[in-house]
Coordinates of C-alpha atoms in Angstrom, one line a residue:
M121 CA 176.5 79.7 145.0
S122 CA 176.0 81.1 141.5
S123 CA 173.0 80.2 139.3
S124 CA 173.6 78.5 136.0
P125 CA 172.7 80.4 132.8
A126 CA 169.9 77.9 132.1
S127 CA 168.2 78.7 135.3
G128 CA 167.7 82.4 134.4
P129 CA 168.3 85.4 136.7
A130 CA 168.0 84.8 140.4
R131 CA 164.9 86.4 142.1
L132 CA 165.3 88.5 145.2
P133 CA 163.6 87.1 148.3
G134 CA 160.1 88.5 148.7
V135 CA 159.9 89.9 145.2
R136 CA 157.1 88.5 143.1
R137 CA 157.1 88.4 139.3
P138 CA 154.2 90.3 137.7
A139 CA 151.2 88.1 137.0
R140 CA 151.0 87.0 133.4
P141 CA 147.9 88.2 131.6
V142 CA 145.3 85.5 131.4
W143 CA 145.0 85.8 127.7
L144 CA 148.6 84.7 127.2
S145 CA 147.6 81.2 128.1
P146 CA 147.5 79.2 124.8
K147 CA 144.0 77.9 125.4
V148 CA 142.6 81.3 126.3
F149 CA 144.4 83.0 123.5
R150 CA 143.0 80.6 120.9
T151 CA 139.5 81.1 122.3
E152 CA 139.8 84.9 122.3
V153 CA 141.2 85.0 118.7
L154 CA 138.6 82.7 117.3
A155 CA 135.8 84.6 119.2
G156 CA 137.0 87.9 117.8
L157 CA 137.0 86.5 114.2
V158 CA 133.5 85.2 114.6
V159 CA 132.2 88.5 116.0
A160 CA 134.0 90.4 113.2
L161 CA 132.2 88.3 110.6
A162 CA 128.8 88.9 112.3
L163 CA 129.5 92.7 112.6
I164 CA 129.9 93.3 108.9
P165 CA 126.3 92.8 107.7
E166 CA 125.0 94.4 111.0
A167 CA 127.1 97.5 110.5
I168 CA 126.1 97.9 106.9
S169 CA 122.4 97.5 107.8
F170 CA 122.6 100.1 110.6
S171 CA 124.4 102.4 108.1
I172 CA 121.4 102.1 105.8
I173 CA 119.0 102.9 108.7
A174 CA 121.1 106.0 109.5
G175 CA 121.2 107.0 105.9
V176 CA 125.0 107.0 105.5
D177 CA 127.5 105.1 103.4
P178 CA 128.2 101.5 104.6
A179 CA 131.8 102.5 105.3
V180 CA 130.6 105.0 108.0
G181 CA 129.0 102.2 110.0
L182 CA 132.0 99.8 109.5
F183 CA 134.5 102.5 110.6
A184 CA 132.3 103.1 113.7
S185 CA 132.3 99.4 114.6
F186 CA 136.1 99.3 114.1
T187 CA 136.9 102.3 116.3
M188 CA 134.3 101.5 118.9
A189 CA 135.5 98.0 119.5
V190 CA 139.2 98.8 119.5
V191 CA 138.8 101.8 121.9
I192 CA 136.4 100.3 124.3
S193 CA 138.6 97.2 124.6
L194 CA 141.2 99.5 126.1
V195 CA 139.1 102.0 128.2
G196 CA 135.9 100.1 128.9
G197 CA 134.8 98.7 132.2
R198 CA 133.4 95.3 131.0
P199 CA 135.9 92.9 129.5
A200 CA 134.6 90.8 126.5
M201 CA 131.6 93.1 125.8
I202 CA 131.3 94.2 122.2
S203 CA 130.6 97.8 121.3
A204 CA 130.0 98.9 117.7
A205 CA 127.5 100.7 115.5
T206 CA 124.0 99.8 116.7
G207 CA 120.4 100.2 115.5
A208 CA 119.4 102.1 118.6
V209 CA 121.9 104.8 117.9
A210 CA 121.1 104.8 114.1
L211 CA 117.4 105.4 114.8
V212 CA 118.3 108.4 117.1
I213 CA 120.7 110.2 114.7
A214 CA 119.0 109.3 111.3
P215 CA 116.7 112.4 111.3
L216 CA 119.8 114.7 111.9
N217 CA 121.7 113.1 109.0
R218 CA 118.6 113.2 106.7
E219 CA 117.9 116.9 107.4
H220 CA 121.4 118.4 107.8
G221 CA 124.0 116.0 106.5
L222 CA 126.9 113.8 107.6
G223 CA 128.9 116.6 109.1
Y224 CA 126.3 117.4 111.7
L225 CA 125.8 113.7 112.5
V226 CA 129.6 113.3 113.2
A227 CA 129.5 116.4 115.4
A228 CA 126.6 115.0 117.3
V229 CA 128.5 111.8 117.9
I230 CA 131.4 113.7 119.4
L231 CA 129.1 115.7 121.6
A232 CA 127.3 112.6 122.7
G233 CA 130.7 111.2 123.8
V234 CA 131.3 114.3 125.9
F235 CA 127.9 113.9 127.5
Q236 CA 128.6 110.3 128.3
I237 CA 131.9 111.1 130.0
G238 CA 130.1 113.8 132.0
L239 CA 127.2 111.5 133.0
G240 CA 129.7 108.7 133.8
A241 CA 131.7 111.1 136.1
L242 CA 128.4 112.2 137.8
G243 CA 127.6 108.6 138.7
V244 CA 124.8 107.8 136.3
A245 CA 125.9 104.1 136.4
K246 CA 124.7 103.9 140.0
L247 CA 121.1 104.2 138.7
M248 CA 121.4 100.7 137.4
R249 CA 120.6 99.3 140.9
F250 CA 117.1 100.8 140.5
I251 CA 116.3 98.7 137.5
P252 CA 114.2 95.7 138.7
R253 CA 115.0 92.2 137.6
S254 CA 111.7 91.9 135.8
V255 CA 112.7 94.9 133.6
M256 CA 116.1 93.3 133.0
V257 CA 114.4 90.0 131.9
G258 CA 112.1 92.0 129.6
F259 CA 115.0 93.9 128.2
V260 CA 116.8 90.6 127.3
N261 CA 113.8 89.0 125.9
S262 CA 112.7 92.0 123.8
L263 CA 116.2 92.3 122.3
S264 CA 116.1 88.6 121.4
I265 CA 112.8 89.2 119.7
L266 CA 114.0 92.2 117.8
V267 CA 117.2 90.5 116.6
F268 CA 115.1 87.5 115.5
M269 CA 112.6 89.7 113.6
A270 CA 115.6 91.3 111.8
Q271 CA 116.7 87.8 110.7
V272 CA 113.2 86.9 109.5
S273 CA 113.3 89.9 107.1
E274 CA 116.5 88.5 105.6
M275 CA 114.6 85.2 104.7
R276 CA 111.8 86.8 102.7
G277 CA 111.7 87.0 99.0
V278 CA 114.9 85.1 98.6
P279 CA 115.9 82.2 96.3
W280 CA 114.8 78.7 97.5
A281 CA 118.4 77.7 97.9
V282 CA 118.6 80.0 101.0
Y283 CA 116.4 77.8 103.1
P284 CA 118.4 74.5 102.8
L285 CA 121.6 76.6 103.4
F286 CA 120.0 78.1 106.5
A287 CA 118.9 74.7 107.8
A288 CA 122.4 73.3 107.2
G289 CA 123.9 76.3 109.1
L290 CA 121.6 75.6 112.1
A291 CA 122.5 71.9 112.0
L292 CA 126.2 72.7 112.1
L293 CA 125.7 75.1 115.0
V294 CA 123.8 72.5 117.0
F295 CA 125.8 69.4 116.3
F296 CA 129.4 70.5 115.7
P297 CA 130.0 71.5 119.3
K298 CA 129.2 67.8 120.2
L299 CA 132.2 66.8 118.2
T300 CA 134.6 69.4 119.4
K301 CA 134.6 72.9 120.9
A302 CA 138.2 73.7 119.9
V303 CA 136.9 75.7 117.0
P304 CA 133.7 77.9 117.4
A305 CA 130.7 76.3 115.6
P306 CA 129.7 79.7 114.1
L307 CA 133.1 80.0 112.3
V308 CA 132.8 76.4 111.0
S309 CA 129.2 77.1 109.8
V310 CA 130.2 80.3 108.0
A311 CA 133.3 78.8 106.3
A312 CA 131.4 75.6 105.2
L313 CA 128.4 77.4 103.7
T314 CA 130.6 79.9 102.0
A315 CA 132.7 77.2 100.4
I316 CA 129.6 75.3 99.3
T317 CA 127.9 78.3 97.6
V318 CA 131.1 79.4 95.9
A319 CA 132.1 76.0 94.7
A320 CA 128.6 75.1 93.5
G321 CA 128.0 78.6 92.1
I322 CA 124.7 78.9 94.0
A323 CA 123.2 82.4 93.5
V324 CA 122.0 83.5 97.0
P325 CA 122.2 86.9 98.8
T326 CA 125.6 87.6 100.2
V327 CA 127.3 90.1 102.4
G328 CA 128.5 92.0 99.3
D329 CA 124.9 92.6 98.4
K330 CA 124.5 94.7 101.5
G331 CA 126.9 97.3 100.3
A332 CA 130.5 98.0 99.3
L333 CA 133.2 97.3 101.8
P334 CA 135.9 99.9 102.6
S335 CA 139.2 99.5 100.9
A336 CA 141.4 101.7 103.3
L337 CA 141.6 102.6 106.9
P338 CA 139.6 105.6 108.2
V339 CA 141.5 109.0 108.4
P340 CA 140.9 111.3 111.4
G341 CA 139.5 114.8 110.8
L342 CA 137.2 117.4 112.1
P343 CA 133.4 117.4 111.3
D344 CA 132.5 119.7 108.4
V345 CA 130.2 122.1 110.3
P346 CA 130.4 125.7 111.4
L347 CA 131.7 126.0 115.0
T348 CA 128.9 128.2 116.2
L349 CA 126.3 128.4 119.0
D350 CA 123.6 127.6 116.4
T351 CA 125.3 124.3 115.5
L352 CA 125.6 123.4 119.2
T353 CA 121.9 124.2 119.7
L354 CA 120.9 122.1 116.7
I355 CA 123.0 118.9 117.6
A356 CA 122.7 119.0 121.4
P357 CA 119.2 117.3 121.6
Y358 CA 120.3 114.5 119.3
A359 CA 123.6 114.1 121.1
L360 CA 121.9 113.9 124.5
A361 CA 119.4 111.3 123.2
M362 CA 122.2 109.3 121.7
A363 CA 124.2 109.5 125.0
L364 CA 121.3 108.3 127.1
V365 CA 120.2 105.5 124.8
G366 CA 123.8 104.3 124.3
L367 CA 124.6 104.3 128.1
M368 CA 121.3 102.5 128.9
E369 CA 121.9 99.8 126.4
S370 CA 125.6 99.5 127.3
L371 CA 125.0 99.3 131.1
M372 CA 122.2 96.8 130.7
T373 CA 124.3 94.6 128.5
A374 CA 127.2 94.9 130.9
K375 CA 125.0 93.8 133.8
L376 CA 123.8 90.8 131.7
V377 CA 127.4 89.8 131.0
D378 CA 128.2 90.2 134.7
E379 CA 125.5 87.6 135.4
I380 CA 126.6 85.2 132.7
T381 CA 130.3 85.3 133.6
D382 CA 129.7 85.6 137.4
T383 CA 132.1 88.5 137.5
R384 CA 131.8 92.2 138.4
S385 CA 132.6 95.2 136.2
S386 CA 133.0 98.9 136.6
K387 CA 129.9 100.5 135.3
T388 CA 131.3 104.0 135.8
R389 CA 134.4 103.1 133.8
E390 CA 132.2 101.6 131.1
S391 CA 130.1 104.8 131.0
I392 CA 133.2 107.0 130.6
G393 CA 134.7 104.5 128.2
Q394 CA 131.7 104.6 125.9
G395 CA 132.1 108.4 125.8
V396 CA 135.8 108.2 124.9
A397 CA 135.0 105.6 122.2
N398 CA 132.3 107.8 120.7
I399 CA 134.6 110.8 120.6
V400 CA 137.3 108.9 118.8
T401 CA 134.7 107.4 116.5
G402 CA 133.4 110.8 115.6
F403 CA 136.8 112.2 114.8
F404 CA 137.3 109.2 112.5
G405 CA 134.0 110.0 110.7
G406 CA 132.0 107.1 112.2
M407 CA 128.3 107.1 113.2
G408 CA 128.9 106.3 116.8
G409 CA 127.5 103.3 118.7
C410 CA 127.3 101.4 122.0
A411 CA 127.3 97.9 123.3
M412 CA 125.6 95.2 121.1
I413 CA 123.9 92.4 122.9
G414 CA 123.7 90.1 119.9
Q415 CA 127.4 90.2 119.1
T416 CA 128.3 90.2 122.8
M417 CA 126.3 87.0 123.3
I418 CA 128.2 85.5 120.3
N419 CA 131.5 86.5 122.0
V420 CA 130.7 85.6 125.6
K421 CA 128.0 82.9 125.5
V422 CA 128.6 81.1 122.2
S423 CA 132.4 81.5 121.8
G424 CA 133.4 81.5 125.5
A425 CA 135.5 84.7 125.4
R426 CA 136.2 86.4 128.7
T427 CA 139.0 89.1 128.1
R428 CA 139.5 92.4 126.4
L429 CA 141.5 90.7 123.7
S430 CA 138.4 89.3 121.9
T431 CA 136.9 92.8 121.8
F432 CA 140.0 94.3 120.4
L433 CA 140.4 91.6 117.8
A434 CA 136.8 91.9 116.8
G435 CA 137.5 95.5 115.7
A436 CA 140.9 94.7 114.2
F437 CA 139.7 91.6 112.3
L438 CA 136.7 93.7 111.0
M439 CA 139.0 96.1 109.1
V440 CA 141.4 93.3 108.0
L441 CA 138.4 91.3 106.6
C442 CA 137.1 94.4 104.8
I443 CA 140.4 95.7 103.4
V444 CA 142.5 92.6 102.8
F445 CA 139.8 89.9 102.3
G446 CA 137.0 92.0 101.0
P447 CA 136.2 89.8 98.0
V448 CA 136.1 86.7 100.1
V449 CA 134.0 88.3 102.8
S450 CA 131.6 89.6 100.1
D451 CA 130.9 86.0 99.1
I452 CA 129.7 84.9 102.5
P453 CA 126.0 83.9 102.1
M454 CA 123.6 85.8 104.4
A455 CA 122.0 82.5 105.2
A456 CA 125.1 81.5 107.2
L457 CA 125.1 84.7 109.3
V458 CA 121.3 84.5 109.8
A459 CA 121.6 81.0 111.2
V460 CA 124.3 82.3 113.7
M461 CA 122.1 85.1 114.8
V462 CA 119.0 82.9 115.2
M463 CA 121.0 80.6 117.5
V464 CA 122.1 83.6 119.4
C465 CA 118.5 84.7 119.8
L466 CA 117.5 81.3 121.1
A467 CA 120.4 81.2 123.6
T468 CA 119.8 84.8 124.8
F469 CA 116.0 84.6 125.4
D470 CA 115.2 83.7 129.0
W471 CA 113.0 80.7 128.4
H472 CA 112.7 80.1 132.1
S473 CA 110.9 83.4 132.5
V474 CA 108.0 82.3 130.3
A475 CA 107.8 78.6 131.5
P476 CA 104.3 77.8 132.8
K477 CA 105.8 76.7 136.1
T478 CA 107.5 80.0 136.6
L479 CA 104.4 82.0 135.5
R480 CA 102.2 80.2 138.0
R481 CA 104.6 81.1 140.9
M482 CA 105.5 84.6 139.8
P483 CA 103.5 87.6 141.3
A484 CA 101.2 89.1 138.7
G485 CA 102.9 92.5 139.1
E486 CA 106.3 91.1 138.1
I487 CA 104.8 89.4 135.0
T488 CA 103.1 92.7 134.1
V489 CA 106.3 94.6 134.3
M490 CA 108.2 92.1 132.1
V491 CA 105.4 92.0 129.5
V492 CA 105.1 95.8 129.4
T493 CA 108.9 96.2 128.9
V494 CA 108.9 93.6 126.0
V495 CA 105.8 95.1 124.3
C496 CA 107.2 98.7 124.5
V497 CA 110.6 97.7 123.1
V498 CA 109.2 95.6 120.3
L499 CA 106.6 98.1 119.2
S500 CA 108.9 101.2 119.4
H501 CA 112.1 99.5 118.4
N502 CA 113.6 101.7 121.1
L503 CA 115.2 100.1 124.2
A504 CA 115.1 103.3 126.2
V505 CA 111.4 103.6 125.8
G506 CA 110.8 100.0 127.0
V507 CA 113.2 100.2 129.9
V508 CA 111.8 103.6 131.2
V509 CA 108.2 102.5 130.8
G510 CA 109.0 99.2 132.5
C511 CA 110.7 100.9 135.4
V512 CA 107.8 103.3 135.9
T513 CA 105.4 100.3 135.8
A514 CA 107.5 98.5 138.4
M515 CA 107.4 101.6 140.6
V516 CA 103.6 101.8 140.4
V517 CA 103.3 98.0 141.1
F518 CA 105.7 98.3 144.1
A519 CA 104.0 101.4 145.5
K520 CA 100.5 99.8 145.2
R521 CA 101.8 96.6 146.9
V522 CA 103.5 98.3 149.8
A523 CA 100.7 100.7 150.4
H524 CA 98.3 97.8 151.1
L525 CA 100.7 96.5 153.8
T526 CA 100.0 99.6 156.0
S527 CA 97.5 99.0 158.8
V528 CA 96.1 100.9 161.7
T529 CA 94.8 99.3 164.9
A530 CA 93.2 101.1 167.9
V531 CA 93.3 100.1 171.6
L532 CA 91.1 102.0 174.0
D533 CA 92.3 102.3 177.6
P534 CA 90.0 100.6 180.2
D535 CA 89.1 103.9 181.8
G536 CA 88.1 105.3 178.3
G537 CA 90.2 108.4 178.7
Q538 CA 92.7 107.6 176.0
V539 CA 93.0 105.6 172.7
V540 CA 96.2 104.4 171.2
Y541 CA 96.5 103.9 167.4
R542 CA 99.3 101.7 166.3
V543 CA 100.4 102.2 162.7
T544 CA 102.5 99.4 161.0
G545 CA 103.9 99.4 157.5
E546 CA 105.6 102.1 155.4
L547 CA 104.2 105.6 155.3
F548 CA 104.8 107.3 151.9
F549 CA 102.7 109.1 149.3
A550 CA 100.7 106.0 148.3
S551 CA 99.8 104.7 151.8
A552 CA 99.6 108.2 153.5
N553 CA 96.6 109.1 151.3
D554 CA 94.5 106.4 153.0
L555 CA 95.8 107.1 156.5
V556 CA 93.6 110.1 157.3
G557 CA 90.4 108.2 156.9
Q558 CA 91.3 105.4 159.4
F559 CA 90.6 107.4 162.6
D560 CA 87.4 108.0 164.5
Y561 CA 87.6 111.7 165.1
A562 CA 84.1 112.1 166.5
G563 CA 84.0 109.0 168.7
D564 CA 87.5 109.0 170.2
P565 CA 88.2 110.3 173.7
E566 CA 90.0 113.6 174.3
R567 CA 93.5 112.1 174.4
V568 CA 94.8 110.3 171.3
V569 CA 98.2 108.6 170.9
I570 CA 99.5 107.6 167.5
D571 CA 102.3 105.0 167.9
L572 CA 104.6 105.0 164.9
S573 CA 107.2 102.6 166.2
G574 CA 106.2 100.1 163.7
T575 CA 106.6 102.3 160.6
H576 CA 108.9 104.8 158.9
V577 CA 107.9 108.2 157.6
W578 CA 109.4 108.5 154.1
D579 CA 108.2 111.7 152.6
A580 CA 106.3 115.1 152.8
S581 CA 103.0 113.4 151.9
S582 CA 103.2 111.3 155.1
V583 CA 104.0 114.4 157.3
A584 CA 101.1 116.2 155.7
A585 CA 98.8 113.3 156.5
L586 CA 99.9 113.3 160.1
D587 CA 99.3 117.1 160.3
A588 CA 95.8 116.7 158.8
I589 CA 95.0 114.1 161.5
E590 CA 96.2 116.4 164.3
H591 CA 94.2 119.3 162.7
R592 CA 91.0 117.3 162.6
Y593 CA 91.3 116.2 166.2
A594 CA 92.2 119.8 167.2
Q595 CA 89.0 121.1 165.6
R596 CA 87.1 118.8 168.1
G597 CA 89.1 120.0 171.1
K598 CA 91.2 116.8 171.3
T599 CA 94.9 116.4 171.7
V600 CA 97.2 114.1 169.7
T601 CA 100.5 112.8 170.8
I602 CA 102.8 111.1 168.2
T603 CA 105.3 108.6 169.6
G604 CA 107.7 106.0 168.4
L605 CA 109.3 107.9 165.6
N606 CA 112.7 106.6 164.6
E607 CA 115.6 109.1 164.3
A608 CA 115.2 109.8 160.5
S609 CA 111.4 110.0 160.7
A610 CA 111.5 112.3 163.7
R611 CA 114.0 114.6 161.9
L612 CA 111.7 114.7 158.7
H613 CA 108.6 115.3 160.8
G614 CA 110.2 118.0 162.9
T615 CA 111.4 119.8 159.8
L616 CA 108.1 119.7 157.8
S617 CA 105.3 119.5 160.4
G618 CA 103.1 122.6 160.4
E619 CA 104.6 123.8 157.1
L620 CA 102.4 121.8 154.7
S621 CA 99.0 123.5 155.0
A622 CA 97.6 120.8 157.4
G623 CA 93.8 120.5 157.3
H624 CA 93.2 121.7 153.8

């Protein structure tokens, strides 16, 4: 029986048609396109501002945002995350540009990309599991504070008309979604405030006041630096710092998006993708970049984007807006974009983490780690500093807490010929230091048993402590028998015992 032309070609039994990409759904496609447009509008003043921080022409930051977004949408590991020129990267490479020029900056961006690919291949992304939740909360909250502080500076020394425009923008962002969510509220707010200021001729700061927009696409080329060992030695420290800061911010942002969207992403692919994006950006004369939490939150949390299409379109729309619609974009009042970013800050900040009810129940150590992370990031304006200090603080708090859980109890045999010490808890450098002082070397009988079935020996410090205990008993003519070691502990103890200068 032949099929009619209207029914289309017959499918073979057992052969499935390829699944249609989710973004081809009309509803998803509309969401992704509008989200990409909103992000592109928000990227323009940010990229220009970061260019100023780095000491380069605004076009350098805009080109970087374009190439980073487009490339990472294809090779990155976290769909819907936005990567572009960022303040963290600008702060790292600004001294290099100031002292040696744009050519060396671009060379450093390319080398940073190479470092990121290498670090990604070596599995640096796996280190993310060692970042405690309290550090993650501090990271999110500190970024919200930094972004908010940047918006406050945009509201100082401005004409009075900026403030009612800003208030109107906030009102639209709050109330428009109650009417419909078919069109993102940020896009409506930006379009409405721009139309009002242009039609009424209101003189307020605009995007165009930040700097001139590019009028043509970037052209690939090699950095204008001598290809010598001296050049490599000069740019390598800046490139490594940029690679580490960029990866840290990108992986932390990817982890945050994973939690918001309840999906998993490949952190290794994201690390390598960031490297590829920075290499491409460098060859196109951009200043490099990494993931941006503010624009990512606009894309994912405010606009509801979930696919790579929104990231790709954010970069593509950025260039279209600059090159084709430059005069229109230049007229967008900064008050509109500030209102959008303030709402993003309010939505991103983890208010539950600072609620009195939460603080009363949270362990003091966890609160300390969160506060330390926030304070370090806000004071240094460096995410890497805050995260590293926060992680170190968390380790100290954890070590102190676990060390106090170690206990030693003694049971003397009825005949008085032997004493059994039972050790419970974890033995590592913090708890092992106190272990030596918990035995009665002078008063114990000649046979001493140390039962370690309730503990685990983690490091050389613990083995050294056990050796010291045996040595002190031996000085008094007493014998010590260690029992109950699990397989891993017995292997470590057998390897290191007697090799660590016991008794000193």
